[in-house]
Amino acid sequence: MAVIPGDGIGKEVTPWAQQALEKAAGDAASFTYENFDLGAERYLRDGQILPEEDLAAIKQTDAILLGAVGDPRIKAGILERGLLLRLRFELDQYVNLRPSKLYKGVTSPLANPGEIDFVVVREGTEGLYCGSGGAVRRDTPEEVATEVSINTAYGAERVVRYAFDLAMKRRKHVTLVHKKNVLVNAGDMWQRIVDRVAQEYPEVTHDYCHIDAATIYLVSDPQRFDVILTDNLFGDILTDEAGAVVGGVGYSASGCINAKDEYPSMFEPIHGSAPDIAGKNIANPTAAILSAAMLLRHLGFDEQADRIDAAVEADIAELGSTQRSTDEVGRDILARL
Ligand code: IPM
Ligand code: MN
């Protein structure tokens, strides 16, 4: 396993995820861990973001446990593009998997949330995230800046197939979210690929929602969703909203997955490094621990992953509303494993 605690609260929550992983795995698997010193501290110390030898070593692992990256002392984009997105791209993690579940014991900001349990399958390597674009006449009144959204049929089809496979294991419903009334080229391509792939999954129903409408449904009728399939940027925005709807990003885990297993997949809480609360031992390690469960499931240790999920569920049901430190939550969850 590669472990990249990263910055801020990433350093506080990742050790708990690692311990939960270790304890849940028990005798079923014996992991060895390699820690990577990557993130803001490293960059400020020696200017390195993701050295080639680190990338090569990470490529040799079976999976990556990541905390969070980001630091207000560093200009926006440097670590995000140079570390996090570089890993997603180099390791071809084309499925960004983000489940949202409202646990018993968690208060949703919605008045009548009902049962919320859906998964966002966000494309992870294309769209506006590619880094295609540039600026000319920078810092002049005539400045021009472009960000080009790259969408390939190959890139869309593989994530569409993943979404339909996943739906078969769930409530068998896929919702494509895009903006095909305006983004007529990419949106139309996504829709045609969905329609074509859907023919191979007669048991799975599918529908379509514009991104702006989807942000409404997520708060007005979240129960309508089972598997939400969407592109990189829409998925980024929608999953933050999804995190809020299920009571805050402290409960939201994610996986950046190379579903062909050519490279390791990476598991991380969807929250960031939260510099405002870093070092105070108050960050909730639950999302990081749930990421460890996703990691186990990805490697085929379903039973062990279920144990973490059950421990977290029981912990939240009983103690979710109490004020606890990072270490207390970590210890409480571990005690149930
Ligand atoms: C996320 C984050 C990243 C993203 C940033 C930090 C690059 O917001 O994982 O959702 O936009 O994908
Ligand atoms: Mn995001």
Coordinates of C-alpha atoms and ligand atoms in Angstrom, one line a residue:
M1 CA 0.0 0.0 0.0
A2 CA 1.1 3.5 -0.7
V3 CA 0.1 5.9 2.1
I4 CA 0.0 9.6 1.3
P5 CA -1.3 11.5 4.3
G6 CA -0.7 14.8 2.5
D7 CA -1.6 18.1 4.2
G8 CA -3.6 19.5 7.1
I9 CA -6.1 17.1 8.6
G10 CA -5.0 14.5 6.0
K11 CA -2.2 13.8 8.4
E12 CA -4.6 13.3 11.3
V13 CA -7.2 11.1 9.7
T14 CA -5.1 8.9 7.5
P15 CA -3.4 6.9 10.4
W16 CA -6.9 6.0 11.6
A17 CA -7.9 4.8 8.1
Q18 CA -4.7 2.7 8.0
Q19 CA -5.4 1.2 11.4
A20 CA -8.9 0.3 10.4
L21 CA -7.7 -1.3 7.3
E22 CA -5.2 -3.3 9.2
K23 CA -7.6 -4.4 11.8
A24 CA -10.4 -5.3 9.4
A25 CA -8.1 -7.2 7.1
G26 CA -7.1 -9.4 10.1
D27 CA -5.7 -12.7 8.8
A28 CA -7.3 -12.4 5.4
A29 CA -4.5 -10.2 4.1
S30 CA -1.2 -8.9 5.3
F31 CA -0.4 -5.6 3.9
T32 CA 2.9 -3.7 3.9
Y33 CA 2.9 0.1 3.7
E34 CA 5.1 2.6 2.2
N35 CA 4.7 6.2 3.3
F36 CA 5.2 9.0 0.8
D37 CA 6.1 12.4 1.9
L38 CA 4.1 14.4 -0.6
G39 CA 2.1 17.6 -0.3
A40 CA 2.7 21.1 0.8
E41 CA 5.4 20.5 3.4
R42 CA 7.5 18.7 0.9
Y43 CA 7.0 21.3 -1.8
L44 CA 7.9 24.1 0.5
R45 CA 11.0 22.2 1.7
D46 CA 12.5 21.1 -1.6
G47 CA 10.2 22.2 -4.4
Q48 CA 9.2 18.7 -5.3
I49 CA 5.6 17.9 -6.0
L50 CA 5.7 14.3 -7.4
P51 CA 9.2 13.2 -8.2
E52 CA 9.5 10.5 -10.9
E53 CA 11.0 7.9 -8.4
D54 CA 8.0 8.4 -6.1
L55 CA 5.6 8.0 -9.0
A56 CA 7.4 4.9 -10.1
A57 CA 7.2 3.4 -6.6
I58 CA 3.5 4.3 -6.3
K59 CA 2.8 2.5 -9.6
Q60 CA 4.2 -0.7 -8.0
T61 CA 1.8 -0.7 -5.2
D62 CA -1.7 -2.4 -5.1
A63 CA -3.6 0.6 -3.8
I64 CA -3.1 4.1 -2.4
L65 CA -4.5 5.6 0.8
L66 CA -4.6 9.3 0.4
G67 CA -5.4 12.0 3.1
A68 CA -5.8 15.4 1.5
V69 CA -3.7 17.9 -0.3
G70 CA -3.8 21.7 -0.3
D71 CA -2.3 24.5 1.7
P72 CA -3.2 28.3 1.7
R73 CA 0.6 29.1 1.5
I74 CA 0.7 27.7 -2.0
K75 CA -0.9 29.2 -5.0
A76 CA -4.1 27.4 -6.0
G77 CA -3.6 24.8 -8.7
I78 CA 0.1 23.9 -8.0
L79 CA -0.5 20.9 -5.7
E80 CA -4.0 20.1 -7.2
R81 CA -2.7 19.8 -10.7
G82 CA 0.8 18.6 -9.9
L83 CA 0.0 16.0 -7.3
L84 CA -3.6 15.0 -7.1
L85 CA -4.7 15.3 -10.7
R86 CA -1.3 14.1 -11.9
L87 CA -1.8 10.9 -9.9
R88 CA -5.4 10.4 -11.3
F89 CA -4.1 10.9 -14.8
E90 CA -0.9 9.0 -14.7
L91 CA -2.6 6.1 -13.0
D92 CA -5.5 6.4 -15.5
Q93 CA -8.1 6.4 -12.6
Y94 CA -11.0 7.0 -14.9
V95 CA -13.8 6.2 -12.4
N96 CA -14.2 8.6 -9.6
L97 CA -16.6 6.7 -7.3
R98 CA -18.4 8.7 -4.7
P99 CA -21.1 7.1 -2.6
S100 CA -23.6 9.2 -0.6
K101 CA -25.5 7.6 2.2
L102 CA -27.5 9.2 5.0
Y103 CA -26.5 7.2 8.1
K104 CA -28.9 6.8 10.9
G105 CA -27.8 9.2 13.6
V106 CA -26.7 11.9 11.2
T107 CA -28.8 15.0 10.8
S108 CA -29.3 16.1 7.2
P109 CA -29.9 19.8 6.5
L110 CA -32.9 18.6 4.5
A111 CA -36.3 18.8 6.4
N112 CA -37.5 15.5 5.0
P113 CA -34.5 13.6 3.7
G114 CA -36.0 10.1 3.6
E115 CA -33.6 7.4 2.7
I116 CA -30.6 8.6 0.8
D117 CA -28.3 6.1 -0.8
F118 CA -26.8 6.8 -4.2
V119 CA -23.4 6.7 -5.9
V120 CA -21.9 9.2 -8.2
V121 CA -19.8 7.7 -10.9
R122 CA -17.7 10.7 -12.0
E123 CA -15.4 10.5 -15.0
G124 CA -11.9 11.1 -13.7
T125 CA -9.5 11.8 -16.5
E126 CA -11.2 14.0 -19.1
G127 CA -13.4 17.0 -19.6
L128 CA -12.4 20.4 -18.3
Y129 CA -9.8 18.8 -16.0
C130 CA -7.4 17.8 -18.8
G131 CA -5.3 20.9 -18.6
S132 CA -5.9 21.8 -22.2
G133 CA -5.9 25.5 -22.8
G134 CA -3.7 28.5 -22.1
A135 CA -3.4 32.2 -21.8
V136 CA -2.1 34.9 -24.0
R137 CA -1.5 38.6 -23.3
R138 CA -1.6 37.6 -19.6
D139 CA -2.0 40.5 -17.2
T140 CA -3.1 42.9 -19.9
P141 CA -6.7 44.2 -20.5
E142 CA -6.7 42.1 -23.7
E143 CA -5.9 38.8 -21.9
V144 CA -7.4 35.6 -23.4
A145 CA -7.8 32.5 -21.3
T146 CA -9.1 29.1 -22.6
E147 CA -9.9 25.9 -20.8
V148 CA -10.8 23.2 -23.3
S149 CA -13.1 20.4 -22.4
I150 CA -11.8 17.1 -23.9
N151 CA -14.3 14.3 -24.2
T152 CA -13.5 11.1 -26.0
A153 CA -15.9 8.3 -26.9
Y154 CA -13.3 5.9 -25.4
G155 CA -13.2 7.8 -22.2
A156 CA -16.9 8.1 -21.8
E157 CA -17.7 4.5 -22.8
R158 CA -15.5 2.9 -20.2
V159 CA -17.1 4.9 -17.4
V160 CA -20.6 4.4 -18.8
R161 CA -20.0 0.6 -18.7
Y162 CA -18.7 0.9 -15.1
A163 CA -21.9 2.7 -14.1
F164 CA -24.2 0.1 -15.6
D165 CA -22.2 -2.7 -14.1
L166 CA -22.5 -1.0 -10.7
A167 CA -26.2 -0.4 -11.2
M168 CA -26.6 -4.2 -11.7
K169 CA -25.4 -4.7 -8.1
R170 CA -27.7 -2.0 -6.8
R171 CA -31.2 -0.7 -7.5
K172 CA -30.6 -1.0 -11.3
H173 CA -31.1 2.7 -12.3
V174 CA -28.6 5.0 -13.9
T175 CA -29.1 8.8 -14.3
L176 CA -26.9 10.6 -16.8
V177 CA -26.2 14.1 -15.7
H178 CA -24.9 16.6 -18.2
K179 CA -25.9 19.8 -19.9
K180 CA -26.8 18.5 -23.4
N181 CA -29.1 21.4 -24.2
V182 CA -26.0 23.7 -24.3
L183 CA -23.0 21.4 -24.5
V184 CA -24.4 19.8 -27.6
N185 CA -21.2 18.1 -28.7
A186 CA -20.1 16.4 -25.6
G187 CA -23.6 16.0 -24.1
D188 CA -24.9 14.3 -27.3
M189 CA -21.9 12.0 -27.4
W190 CA -22.5 10.9 -23.8
Q191 CA -26.2 10.4 -24.4
R192 CA -25.6 8.2 -27.5
I193 CA -23.0 6.1 -25.7
V194 CA -25.4 5.6 -22.7
D195 CA -28.3 4.7 -25.0
R196 CA -26.1 2.2 -26.9
V197 CA -24.5 0.6 -23.8
A198 CA -27.9 0.4 -22.0
Q199 CA -29.1 -2.0 -24.7
E200 CA -26.7 -4.6 -23.2
Y201 CA -28.3 -4.1 -19.7
P202 CA -32.0 -4.7 -20.2
E203 CA -32.6 -4.9 -16.5
V204 CA -31.2 -1.4 -15.8
T205 CA -33.4 1.6 -16.4
H206 CA -31.8 4.9 -17.2
D207 CA -32.9 8.5 -17.4
Y208 CA -31.3 11.9 -18.0
C209 CA -31.1 15.2 -16.0
H210 CA -29.4 18.5 -16.8
I211 CA -26.8 19.5 -14.2
D212 CA -28.8 22.5 -13.0
A213 CA -31.9 20.5 -12.5
A214 CA -29.9 17.7 -10.8
T215 CA -28.7 20.2 -8.1
I216 CA -32.4 20.8 -7.4
Y217 CA -33.4 17.2 -7.3
L218 CA -30.5 16.4 -5.0
V219 CA -32.1 18.5 -2.3
S220 CA -35.8 18.1 -3.3
D221 CA -35.9 14.4 -4.1
P222 CA -32.6 12.7 -3.5
Q223 CA -34.3 9.3 -3.3
R224 CA -34.8 9.3 -7.0
F225 CA -31.1 8.6 -7.6
D226 CA -29.3 5.3 -7.6
V227 CA -26.3 5.6 -9.8
I228 CA -25.5 9.1 -11.1
L229 CA -23.2 9.1 -14.1
T230 CA -21.5 12.4 -15.0
D231 CA -18.4 14.1 -16.3
N232 CA -15.5 15.4 -14.3
L233 CA -16.5 18.9 -13.5
F234 CA -20.2 18.3 -13.0
G235 CA -19.3 15.3 -10.8
D236 CA -17.0 17.5 -8.7
I237 CA -19.7 20.0 -8.0
L238 CA -22.5 17.5 -7.5
T239 CA -20.5 15.4 -5.0
D240 CA -19.9 18.3 -2.7
E241 CA -23.6 19.0 -2.7
A242 CA -24.2 15.3 -2.1
G243 CA -21.8 15.4 0.8
A244 CA -23.7 18.3 2.4
V245 CA -27.1 16.6 1.9
V246 CA -25.9 13.5 3.8
G247 CA -24.7 15.6 6.7
G248 CA -21.3 16.9 5.7
V249 CA -18.2 15.8 3.9
G250 CA -17.0 14.2 7.2
Y251 CA -18.9 11.1 6.1
S252 CA -18.1 11.0 2.4
A253 CA -15.5 8.6 1.0
S254 CA -14.3 8.2 -2.5
G255 CA -12.2 6.1 -4.8
C256 CA -10.2 7.1 -7.9
I257 CA -10.4 3.8 -9.7
N258 CA -8.5 2.2 -12.5
A259 CA -11.1 -0.4 -13.2
K260 CA -8.9 -2.3 -15.5
D261 CA -6.3 -2.7 -12.7
E262 CA -3.4 -1.6 -14.9
Y263 CA -2.4 0.8 -12.1
P264 CA -3.3 1.1 -8.4
S265 CA -6.5 2.8 -7.5
M266 CA -6.5 5.6 -4.8
F267 CA -8.9 6.0 -1.9
E268 CA -9.5 9.3 -0.2
P269 CA -12.1 11.2 1.9
I270 CA -13.7 13.8 -0.3
H271 CA -13.0 16.5 2.2
G272 CA -9.9 18.7 1.8
S273 CA -7.0 19.5 4.1
A274 CA -9.1 21.9 6.1
P275 CA -6.2 24.2 7.3
D276 CA -8.6 26.0 9.6
I277 CA -9.1 23.0 11.9
A278 CA -5.8 21.2 11.2
G279 CA -3.7 20.3 14.2
K280 CA -6.6 20.6 16.6
N281 CA -7.6 16.9 16.8
I282 CA -11.2 17.7 15.9
A283 CA -11.4 16.5 12.2
N284 CA -13.7 13.5 11.8
P285 CA -11.8 10.5 10.6
T286 CA -14.9 8.6 9.5
A287 CA -14.7 9.5 5.8
A288 CA -11.0 8.4 5.7
I289 CA -12.0 5.1 7.5
L290 CA -14.8 4.6 5.0
S291 CA -12.2 5.1 2.2
A292 CA -10.3 2.2 3.7
A293 CA -13.4 0.1 3.3
M294 CA -13.7 1.1 -0.3
L295 CA -10.1 0.1 -0.8
L296 CA -10.7 -3.3 0.7
R297 CA -13.8 -3.8 -1.5
H298 CA -11.8 -2.8 -4.5
L299 CA -9.2 -5.5 -3.8
G300 CA -11.9 -8.1 -3.4
F301 CA -12.0 -8.2 0.4
D302 CA -15.8 -7.6 0.6
E303 CA -16.3 -9.2 3.9
Q304 CA -13.6 -7.1 5.5
A305 CA -15.0 -4.0 3.9
D306 CA -18.4 -4.8 5.2
R307 CA -17.0 -5.0 8.7
I308 CA -15.7 -1.4 8.5
D309 CA -19.0 -0.2 7.1
A310 CA -20.9 -1.9 9.9
A311 CA -18.6 -0.5 12.5
V312 CA -18.9 3.0 11.1
E313 CA -22.7 2.6 10.8
A314 CA -23.0 1.4 14.4
D315 CA -20.7 4.1 15.7
I316 CA -22.6 6.9 14.0
A317 CA -26.0 5.5 15.1
E318 CA -24.9 5.4 18.7
L319 CA -22.5 8.4 19.1
G320 CA -22.9 10.4 15.9
S321 CA -24.3 13.4 17.7
T322 CA -21.7 13.6 20.4
Q323 CA -18.7 15.9 20.3
R324 CA -15.6 13.8 20.0
S325 CA -12.0 14.3 19.0
T326 CA -10.4 12.7 16.0
D327 CA -8.7 10.2 18.2
E328 CA -11.9 9.4 20.1
V329 CA -13.9 8.7 16.9
G330 CA -11.0 6.6 15.6
R331 CA -10.7 4.6 18.8
D332 CA -14.5 4.1 19.0
I333 CA -14.7 2.7 15.5
L334 CA -11.6 0.5 15.9
A335 CA -13.1 -0.9 19.1
R336 CA -16.1 -2.2 17.1
L337 CA -13.9 -3.9 14.5
Ligands
IPM1 C1 -12.1 16.7 -5.4 C2 -11.3 18.0 -5.3 C3 -10.3 18.0 -6.5 C4 -11.1 17.9 -7.7 C5 -9.4 19.2 -6.5 C6 -8.7 19.4 -5.2 C7 -8.4 19.1 -7.7 O1 -12.1 19.1 -5.3 O2 -11.4 15.6 -5.2 O3 -13.3 16.7 -5.5 O4 -11.6 19.0 -8.2 O5 -11.3 16.8 -8.3
MN2 MN -14.2 18.5 -5.3

